[in-house]
Short mmCIF file of C-alpha atoms in Angstrom, two decimals:
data_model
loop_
_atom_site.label_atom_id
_atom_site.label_comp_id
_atom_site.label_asym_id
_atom_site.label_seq_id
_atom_site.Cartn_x
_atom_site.Cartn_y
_atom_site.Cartn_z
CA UNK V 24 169.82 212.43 246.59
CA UNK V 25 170.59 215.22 244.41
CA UNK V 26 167.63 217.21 244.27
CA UNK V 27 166.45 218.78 240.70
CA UNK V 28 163.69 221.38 240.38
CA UNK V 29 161.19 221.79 237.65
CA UNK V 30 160.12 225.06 236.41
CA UNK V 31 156.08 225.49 236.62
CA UNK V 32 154.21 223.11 234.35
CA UNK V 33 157.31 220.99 234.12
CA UNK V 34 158.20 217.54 236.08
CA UNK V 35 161.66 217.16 236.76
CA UNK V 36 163.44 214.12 235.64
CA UNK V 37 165.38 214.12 239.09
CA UNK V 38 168.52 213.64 236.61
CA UNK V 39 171.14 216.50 237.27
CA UNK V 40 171.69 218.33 234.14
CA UNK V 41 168.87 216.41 232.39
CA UNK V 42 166.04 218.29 233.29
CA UNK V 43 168.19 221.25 231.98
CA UNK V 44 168.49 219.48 228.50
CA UNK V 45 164.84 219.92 228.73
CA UNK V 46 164.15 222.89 229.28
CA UNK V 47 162.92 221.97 233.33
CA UNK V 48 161.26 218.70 232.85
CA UNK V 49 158.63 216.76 230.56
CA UNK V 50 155.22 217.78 230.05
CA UNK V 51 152.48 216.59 232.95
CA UNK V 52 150.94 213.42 231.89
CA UNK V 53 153.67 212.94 229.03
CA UNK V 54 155.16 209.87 227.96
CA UNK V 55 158.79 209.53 227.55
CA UNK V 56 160.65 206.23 226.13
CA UNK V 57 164.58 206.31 227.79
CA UNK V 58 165.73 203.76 225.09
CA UNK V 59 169.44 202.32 225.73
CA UNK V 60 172.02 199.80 225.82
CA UNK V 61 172.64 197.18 228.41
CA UNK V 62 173.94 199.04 231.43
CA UNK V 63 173.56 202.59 230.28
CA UNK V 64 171.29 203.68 233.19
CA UNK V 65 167.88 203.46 232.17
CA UNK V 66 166.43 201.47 235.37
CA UNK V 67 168.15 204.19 237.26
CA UNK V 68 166.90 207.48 235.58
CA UNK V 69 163.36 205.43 235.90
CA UNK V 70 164.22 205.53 239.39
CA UNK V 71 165.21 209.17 239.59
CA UNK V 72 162.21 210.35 238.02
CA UNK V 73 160.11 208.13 241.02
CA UNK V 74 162.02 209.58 243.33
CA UNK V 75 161.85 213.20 242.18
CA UNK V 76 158.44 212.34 241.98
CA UNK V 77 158.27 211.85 246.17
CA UNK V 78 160.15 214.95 246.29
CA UNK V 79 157.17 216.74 244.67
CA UNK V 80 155.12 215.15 246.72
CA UNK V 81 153.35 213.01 243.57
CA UNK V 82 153.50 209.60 244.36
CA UNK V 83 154.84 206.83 241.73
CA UNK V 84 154.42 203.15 240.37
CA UNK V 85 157.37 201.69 239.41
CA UNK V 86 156.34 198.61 237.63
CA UNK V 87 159.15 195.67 236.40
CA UNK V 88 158.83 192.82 234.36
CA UNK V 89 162.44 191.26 235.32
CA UNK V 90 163.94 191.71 238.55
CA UNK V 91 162.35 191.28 242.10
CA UNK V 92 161.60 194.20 244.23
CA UNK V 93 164.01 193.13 246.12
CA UNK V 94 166.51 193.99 243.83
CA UNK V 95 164.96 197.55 242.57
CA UNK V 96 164.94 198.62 246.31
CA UNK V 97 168.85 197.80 246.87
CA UNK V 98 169.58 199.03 243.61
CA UNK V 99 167.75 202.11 244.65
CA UNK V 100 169.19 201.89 248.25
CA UNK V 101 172.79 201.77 246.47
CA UNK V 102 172.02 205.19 244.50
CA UNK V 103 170.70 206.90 247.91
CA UNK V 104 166.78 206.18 247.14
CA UNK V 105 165.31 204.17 250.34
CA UNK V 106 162.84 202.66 248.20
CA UNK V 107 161.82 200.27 250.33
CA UNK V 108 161.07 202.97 253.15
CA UNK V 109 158.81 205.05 250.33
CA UNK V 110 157.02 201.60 248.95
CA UNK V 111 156.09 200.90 252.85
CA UNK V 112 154.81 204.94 253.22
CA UNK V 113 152.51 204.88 250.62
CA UNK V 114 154.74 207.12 248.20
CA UNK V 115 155.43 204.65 245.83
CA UNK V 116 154.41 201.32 245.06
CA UNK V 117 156.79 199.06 243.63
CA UNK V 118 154.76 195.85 241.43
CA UNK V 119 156.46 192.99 239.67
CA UNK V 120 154.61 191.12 237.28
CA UNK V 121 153.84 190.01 233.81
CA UNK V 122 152.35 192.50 231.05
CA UNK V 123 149.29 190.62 230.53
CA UNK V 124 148.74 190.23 234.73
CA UNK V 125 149.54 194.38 234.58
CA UNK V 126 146.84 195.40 231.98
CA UNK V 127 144.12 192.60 232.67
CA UNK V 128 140.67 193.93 232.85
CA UNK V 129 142.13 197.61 231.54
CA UNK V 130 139.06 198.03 229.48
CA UNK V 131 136.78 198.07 232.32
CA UNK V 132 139.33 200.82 234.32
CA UNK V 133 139.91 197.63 236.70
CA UNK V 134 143.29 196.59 235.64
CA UNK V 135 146.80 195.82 238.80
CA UNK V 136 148.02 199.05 237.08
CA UNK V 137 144.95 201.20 237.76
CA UNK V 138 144.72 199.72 241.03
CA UNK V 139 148.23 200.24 242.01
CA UNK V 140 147.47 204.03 240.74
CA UNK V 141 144.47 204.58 242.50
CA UNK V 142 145.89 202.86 245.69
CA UNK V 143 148.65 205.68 246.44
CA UNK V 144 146.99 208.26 244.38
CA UNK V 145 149.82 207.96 241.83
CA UNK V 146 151.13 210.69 239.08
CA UNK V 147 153.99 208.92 238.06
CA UNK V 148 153.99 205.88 236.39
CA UNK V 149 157.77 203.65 235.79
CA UNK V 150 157.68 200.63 233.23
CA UNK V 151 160.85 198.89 232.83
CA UNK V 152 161.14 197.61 230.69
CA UNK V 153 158.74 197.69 227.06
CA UNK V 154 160.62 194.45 225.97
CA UNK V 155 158.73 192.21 227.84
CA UNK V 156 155.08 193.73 225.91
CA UNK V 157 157.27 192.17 223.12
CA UNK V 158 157.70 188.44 224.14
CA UNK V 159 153.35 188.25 225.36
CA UNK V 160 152.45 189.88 221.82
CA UNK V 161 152.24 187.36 218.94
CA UNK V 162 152.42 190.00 216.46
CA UNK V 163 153.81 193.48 215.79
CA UNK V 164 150.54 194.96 214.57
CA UNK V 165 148.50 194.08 218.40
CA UNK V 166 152.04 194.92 219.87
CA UNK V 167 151.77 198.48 218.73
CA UNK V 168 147.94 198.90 219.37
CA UNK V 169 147.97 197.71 222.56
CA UNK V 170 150.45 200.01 223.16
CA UNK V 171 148.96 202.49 221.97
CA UNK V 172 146.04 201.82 224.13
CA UNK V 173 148.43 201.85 226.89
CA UNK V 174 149.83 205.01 226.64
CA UNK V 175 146.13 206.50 225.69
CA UNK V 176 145.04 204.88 229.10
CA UNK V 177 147.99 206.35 231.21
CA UNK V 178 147.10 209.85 230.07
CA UNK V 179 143.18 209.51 230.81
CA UNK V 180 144.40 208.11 234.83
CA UNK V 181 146.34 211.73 235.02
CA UNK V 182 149.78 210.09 235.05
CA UNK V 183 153.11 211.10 233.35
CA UNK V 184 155.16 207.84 232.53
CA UNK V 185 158.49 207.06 231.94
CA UNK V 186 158.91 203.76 229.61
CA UNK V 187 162.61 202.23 229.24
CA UNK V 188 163.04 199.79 226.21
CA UNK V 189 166.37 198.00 225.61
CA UNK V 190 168.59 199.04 222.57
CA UNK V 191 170.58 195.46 221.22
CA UNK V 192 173.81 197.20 220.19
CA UNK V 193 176.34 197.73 222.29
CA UNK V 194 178.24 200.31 219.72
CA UNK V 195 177.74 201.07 216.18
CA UNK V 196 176.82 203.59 213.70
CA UNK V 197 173.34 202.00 213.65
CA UNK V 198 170.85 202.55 216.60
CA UNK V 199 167.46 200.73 216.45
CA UNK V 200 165.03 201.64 218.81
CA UNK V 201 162.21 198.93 217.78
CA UNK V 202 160.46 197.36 215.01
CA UNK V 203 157.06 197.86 215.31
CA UNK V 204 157.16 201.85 215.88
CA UNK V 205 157.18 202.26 219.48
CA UNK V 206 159.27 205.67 219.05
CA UNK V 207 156.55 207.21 217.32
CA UNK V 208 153.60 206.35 220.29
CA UNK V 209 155.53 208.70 222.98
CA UNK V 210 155.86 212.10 223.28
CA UNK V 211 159.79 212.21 224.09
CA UNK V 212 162.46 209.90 223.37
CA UNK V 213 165.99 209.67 225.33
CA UNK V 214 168.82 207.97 223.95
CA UNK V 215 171.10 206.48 225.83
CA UNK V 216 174.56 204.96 224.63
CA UNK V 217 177.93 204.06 224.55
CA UNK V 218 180.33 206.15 222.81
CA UNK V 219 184.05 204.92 222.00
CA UNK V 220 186.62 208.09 222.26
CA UNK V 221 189.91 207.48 221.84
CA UNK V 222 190.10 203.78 223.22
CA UNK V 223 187.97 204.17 226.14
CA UNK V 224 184.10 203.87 226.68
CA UNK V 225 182.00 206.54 227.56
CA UNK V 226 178.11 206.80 228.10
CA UNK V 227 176.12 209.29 226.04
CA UNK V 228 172.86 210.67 226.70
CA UNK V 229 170.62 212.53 223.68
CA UNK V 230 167.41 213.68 223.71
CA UNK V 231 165.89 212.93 220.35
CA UNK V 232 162.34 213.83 220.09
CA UNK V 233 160.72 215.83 223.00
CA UNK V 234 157.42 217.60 222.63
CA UNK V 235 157.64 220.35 225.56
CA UNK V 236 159.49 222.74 223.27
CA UNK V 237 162.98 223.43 222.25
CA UNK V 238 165.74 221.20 224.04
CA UNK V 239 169.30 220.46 223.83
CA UNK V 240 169.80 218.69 221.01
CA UNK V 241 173.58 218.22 221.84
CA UNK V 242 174.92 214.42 223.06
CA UNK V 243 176.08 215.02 226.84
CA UNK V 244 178.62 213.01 228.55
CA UNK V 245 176.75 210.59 231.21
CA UNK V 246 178.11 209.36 234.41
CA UNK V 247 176.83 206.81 236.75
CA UNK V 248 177.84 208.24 240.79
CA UNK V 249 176.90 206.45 244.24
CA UNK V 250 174.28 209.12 243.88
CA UNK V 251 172.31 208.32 240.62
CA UNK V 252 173.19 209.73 237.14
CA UNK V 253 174.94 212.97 236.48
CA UNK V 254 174.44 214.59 232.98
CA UNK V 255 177.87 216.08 231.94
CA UNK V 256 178.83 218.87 229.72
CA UNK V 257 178.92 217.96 226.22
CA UNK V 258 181.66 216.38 223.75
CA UNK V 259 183.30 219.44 222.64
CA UNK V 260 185.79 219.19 220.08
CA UNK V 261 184.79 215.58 219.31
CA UNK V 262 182.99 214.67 215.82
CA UNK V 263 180.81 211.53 215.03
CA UNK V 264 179.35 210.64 218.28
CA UNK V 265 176.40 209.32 217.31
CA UNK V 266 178.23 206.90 215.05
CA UNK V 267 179.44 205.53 218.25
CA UNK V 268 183.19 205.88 217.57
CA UNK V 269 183.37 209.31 218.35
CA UNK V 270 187.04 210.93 217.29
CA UNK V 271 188.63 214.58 218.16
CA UNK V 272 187.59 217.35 215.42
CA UNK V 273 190.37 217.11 212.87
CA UNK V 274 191.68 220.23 213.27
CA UNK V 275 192.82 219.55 216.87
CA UNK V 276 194.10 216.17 215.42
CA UNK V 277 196.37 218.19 213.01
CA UNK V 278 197.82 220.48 215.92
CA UNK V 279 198.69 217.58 217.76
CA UNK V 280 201.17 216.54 214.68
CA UNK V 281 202.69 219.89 214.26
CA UNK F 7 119.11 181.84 270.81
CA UNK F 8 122.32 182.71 268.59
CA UNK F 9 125.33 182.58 270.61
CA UNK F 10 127.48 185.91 271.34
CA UNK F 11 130.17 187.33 268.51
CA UNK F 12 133.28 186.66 269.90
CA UNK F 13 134.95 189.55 271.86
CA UNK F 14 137.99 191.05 270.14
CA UNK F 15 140.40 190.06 272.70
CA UNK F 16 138.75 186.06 271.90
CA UNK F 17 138.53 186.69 268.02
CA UNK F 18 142.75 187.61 268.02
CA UNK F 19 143.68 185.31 270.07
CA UNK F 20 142.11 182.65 267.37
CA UNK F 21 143.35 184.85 264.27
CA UNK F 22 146.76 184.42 265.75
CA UNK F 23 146.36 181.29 266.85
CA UNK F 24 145.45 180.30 263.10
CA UNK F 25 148.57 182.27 261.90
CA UNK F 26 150.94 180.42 264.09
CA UNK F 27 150.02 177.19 262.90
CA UNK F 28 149.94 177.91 259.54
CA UNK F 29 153.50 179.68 259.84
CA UNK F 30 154.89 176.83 262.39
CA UNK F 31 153.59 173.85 260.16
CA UNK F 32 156.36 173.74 257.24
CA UNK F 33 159.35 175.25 255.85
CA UNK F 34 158.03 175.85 252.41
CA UNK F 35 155.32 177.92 254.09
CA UNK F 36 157.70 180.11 255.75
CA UNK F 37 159.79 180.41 252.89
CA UNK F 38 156.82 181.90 250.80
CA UNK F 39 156.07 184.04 253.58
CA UNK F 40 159.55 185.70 253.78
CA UNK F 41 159.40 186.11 249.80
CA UNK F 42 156.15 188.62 249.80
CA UNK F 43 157.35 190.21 252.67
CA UNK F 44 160.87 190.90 250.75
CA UNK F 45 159.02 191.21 247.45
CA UNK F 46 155.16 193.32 248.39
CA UNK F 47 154.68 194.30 245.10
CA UNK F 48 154.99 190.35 243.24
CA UNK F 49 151.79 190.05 241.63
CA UNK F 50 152.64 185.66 240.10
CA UNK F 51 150.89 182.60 239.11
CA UNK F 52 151.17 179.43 241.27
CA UNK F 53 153.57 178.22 238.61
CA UNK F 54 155.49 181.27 238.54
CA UNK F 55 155.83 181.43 242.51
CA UNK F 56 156.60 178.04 242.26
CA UNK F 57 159.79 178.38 240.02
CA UNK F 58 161.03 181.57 241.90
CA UNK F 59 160.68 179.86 245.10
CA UNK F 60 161.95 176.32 243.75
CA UNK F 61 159.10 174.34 245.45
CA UNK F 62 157.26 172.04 243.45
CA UNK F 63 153.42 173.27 242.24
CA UNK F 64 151.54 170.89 244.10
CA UNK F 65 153.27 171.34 247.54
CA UNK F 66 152.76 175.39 246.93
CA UNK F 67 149.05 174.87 246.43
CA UNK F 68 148.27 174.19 249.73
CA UNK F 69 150.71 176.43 251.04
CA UNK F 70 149.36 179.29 248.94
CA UNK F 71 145.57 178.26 250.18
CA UNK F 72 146.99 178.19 253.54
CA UNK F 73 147.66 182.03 253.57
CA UNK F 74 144.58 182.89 251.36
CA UNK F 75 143.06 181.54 254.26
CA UNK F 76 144.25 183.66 256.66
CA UNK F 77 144.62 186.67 254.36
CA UNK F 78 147.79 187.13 253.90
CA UNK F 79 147.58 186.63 250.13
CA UNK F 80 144.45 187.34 247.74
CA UNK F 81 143.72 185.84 244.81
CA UNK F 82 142.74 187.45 241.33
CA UNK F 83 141.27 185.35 238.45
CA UNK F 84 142.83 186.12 235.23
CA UNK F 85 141.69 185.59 231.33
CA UNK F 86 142.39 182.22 230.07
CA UNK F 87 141.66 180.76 233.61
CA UNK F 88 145.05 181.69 235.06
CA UNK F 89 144.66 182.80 238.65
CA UNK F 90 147.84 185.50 240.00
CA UNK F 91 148.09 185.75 244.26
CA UNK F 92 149.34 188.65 245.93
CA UNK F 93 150.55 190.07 249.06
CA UNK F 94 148.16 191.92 251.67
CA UNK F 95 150.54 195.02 253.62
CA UNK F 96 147.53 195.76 255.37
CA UNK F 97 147.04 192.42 256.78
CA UNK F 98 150.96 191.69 257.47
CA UNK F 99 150.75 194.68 259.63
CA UNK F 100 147.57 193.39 261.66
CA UNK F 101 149.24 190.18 262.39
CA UNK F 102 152.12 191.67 263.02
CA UNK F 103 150.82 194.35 265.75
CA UNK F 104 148.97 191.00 266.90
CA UNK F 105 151.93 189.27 267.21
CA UNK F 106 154.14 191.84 269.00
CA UNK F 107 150.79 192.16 271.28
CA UNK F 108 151.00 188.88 272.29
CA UNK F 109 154.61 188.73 273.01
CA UNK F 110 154.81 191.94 275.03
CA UNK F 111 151.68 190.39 277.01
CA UNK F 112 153.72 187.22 278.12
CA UNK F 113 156.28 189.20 278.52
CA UNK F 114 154.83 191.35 280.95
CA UNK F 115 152.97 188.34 282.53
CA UNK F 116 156.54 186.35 282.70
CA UNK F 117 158.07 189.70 284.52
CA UNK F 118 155.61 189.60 287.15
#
């Protein structure tokens, strides 16, 4: 595991060169939506910021809607996270389950997810992925409140969540993060996405709203290693990234013909 | 006159003895079994368990019931009268030490 280190009052990412982009980290009890396209790494920086997490000694819930623990632990295992090993420990506890099972009896502080919190003493909390709030909500309007409420409740238990949310497009000038808002309920947004340069595709990472301060506002090349993500140096001399077909700056285009 | 509590020793020997037969008495059972203990953290309806396991709902009821009973699995009523089951660590690693007990015991006794 690469190891990243937050400054003070910071909680690192556990993403090489993202908690840089940040300035050391997000803000304690923050919430921060890593919205992308299928395959961009989003399950896996929700699993570097658990296991930075056990690293700082602050336990963490990862919570998903889709795939079996089973699958996040050799997933993890694969990225050199022994999830498993942590989930058994105590330092993490890994839940699958439906949104409404999750935040049943919430109102009365007696909810799986406040249990799962108070049972390890959590301070990180993982939900991958939002999308699944949108197929048990009948309407955009409770989609967002609930939410809301969500994200209200996560700050009063003392934990600093990560949220990933699934972008539809695969490439495109166009980039929308949801319908009903959800962009505007967290405190920082990541973007991740695939950018086409010259024929071949690349992953992008941007950080598009973040509330800890000033941050690299720059899109940074993203790789996926055996050991987890690695945030790259930017696209220099490339313009229109974020239209998704990014192309060299012009002027290098023109010395290439003469 | 009340009659005595059992002694430890008599009150594992039945817990395991209850665990054995529930584990020994069908495939299905065993299959749901090796499931939570792949998967600790599934928190799932009877229906739901029933379509990631691929046993029909009315054969998993009494499987299911068989483990509440001998706490593997706890139940947890839900709104709308939907009931979820999950997975006890604590208890998987009683049995288990209970188990491992037991076999090192006839083990021993089967040495000398």
């Amino acid at each position: 595991m690469i190891a990243t280190k937050a400054t003070p009052s910071r909680e690192a990412t556990g993403v090489q060169g993202l908690d840089a982009m940040l300035g050391g980290g997000v803000m304690p009890g923050d919430a921060t939506l890593v919205a992308g396209s299928p395959g961009t790494g989003k399950t896996t920086l929700g699993l570097h910021f658990i296991a930075a997490g056990v690293a700082a000694k602050e336990p963490g819930v990862f919570v998903t809607f889709e795939y079996l623990p089973q699958q996040i632990y050799r997933d993890a295992a694969a990225k050199g996270f022994p999830l498993r090993e942590w989930d058994d420990a105590g330092k993490v506890r890994v839940i699958c389950t439906t949104p409404d099972v999750l935040l049943a009896r919430s109102a009365d502080g007696d909810s799986i997810l406040d249990e799962a919190v108070r049972s390890i003493g959590a301070r990180r909390v993982v939900i991958d992925s939002v999308v699944h709030f949108e197929f048990h909500h009948p309407d955009t309007r409770t989609l967002r409140n609930d939410m809301a409420g969500l994200l209200n409740h996560l700050r009063l238990l003392n934990v600093t969540t990560l949220l990933t949310h699934e972008v539809p497009q695969i490439i495109g000038p166009t980039v929308s993060i949801s319908s009903w808002g959800l962009e505007f309920l967290v405190d920082n947004l990541i973007l991740l996405r695939y950018v086409e340069l010259e024929g071949a595709m690349q992953k992008a990472i941007n950080v598009l709203k973040f509330r800890g301060g000033d941050h690299d506002r720059a899109y940074r090349a993203l790789r996926t290693t055996s050991r987890g993500l690695v945030v790259e140096a930017g696209f220099t001399g490339v313009e229109n990234i974020s239209t998704g077909s990014a192309r060299r700056e012009l002027v290098d285009r023109v010395k290439d013909l003469i | 006159m009340a009659p005595d509590p059992p002694t430890p020793e008599k009150r594992d020997t039945g817990s395991l003895q209850k665990v054995l037969e529930v584990w020994v008495d069908s495939d299905s059972k065993v299959r749901l079994l090796v499931f939570f203990r792949q998967n600790p953290g599934v928190i799932e309806t009877l229906e739901g368990l029933a379509q990631r396991l691929a046993i029909p709902v009315e054969q998993l009821t009494q499987e299911v019931r068989a483990h509440v009973e001998i706490g593997l699995l706890h139940s947890r009523d839900m709104a709308g009268g939907k009931t979820v089951y999950f997975f006890d660590r604590e208890r998987w690693q009683e049995l288990s030490d209970l188990l491992t007990a037991a076999i090192e015991k006839r083990g021993s006794g089967a040495a000398t």
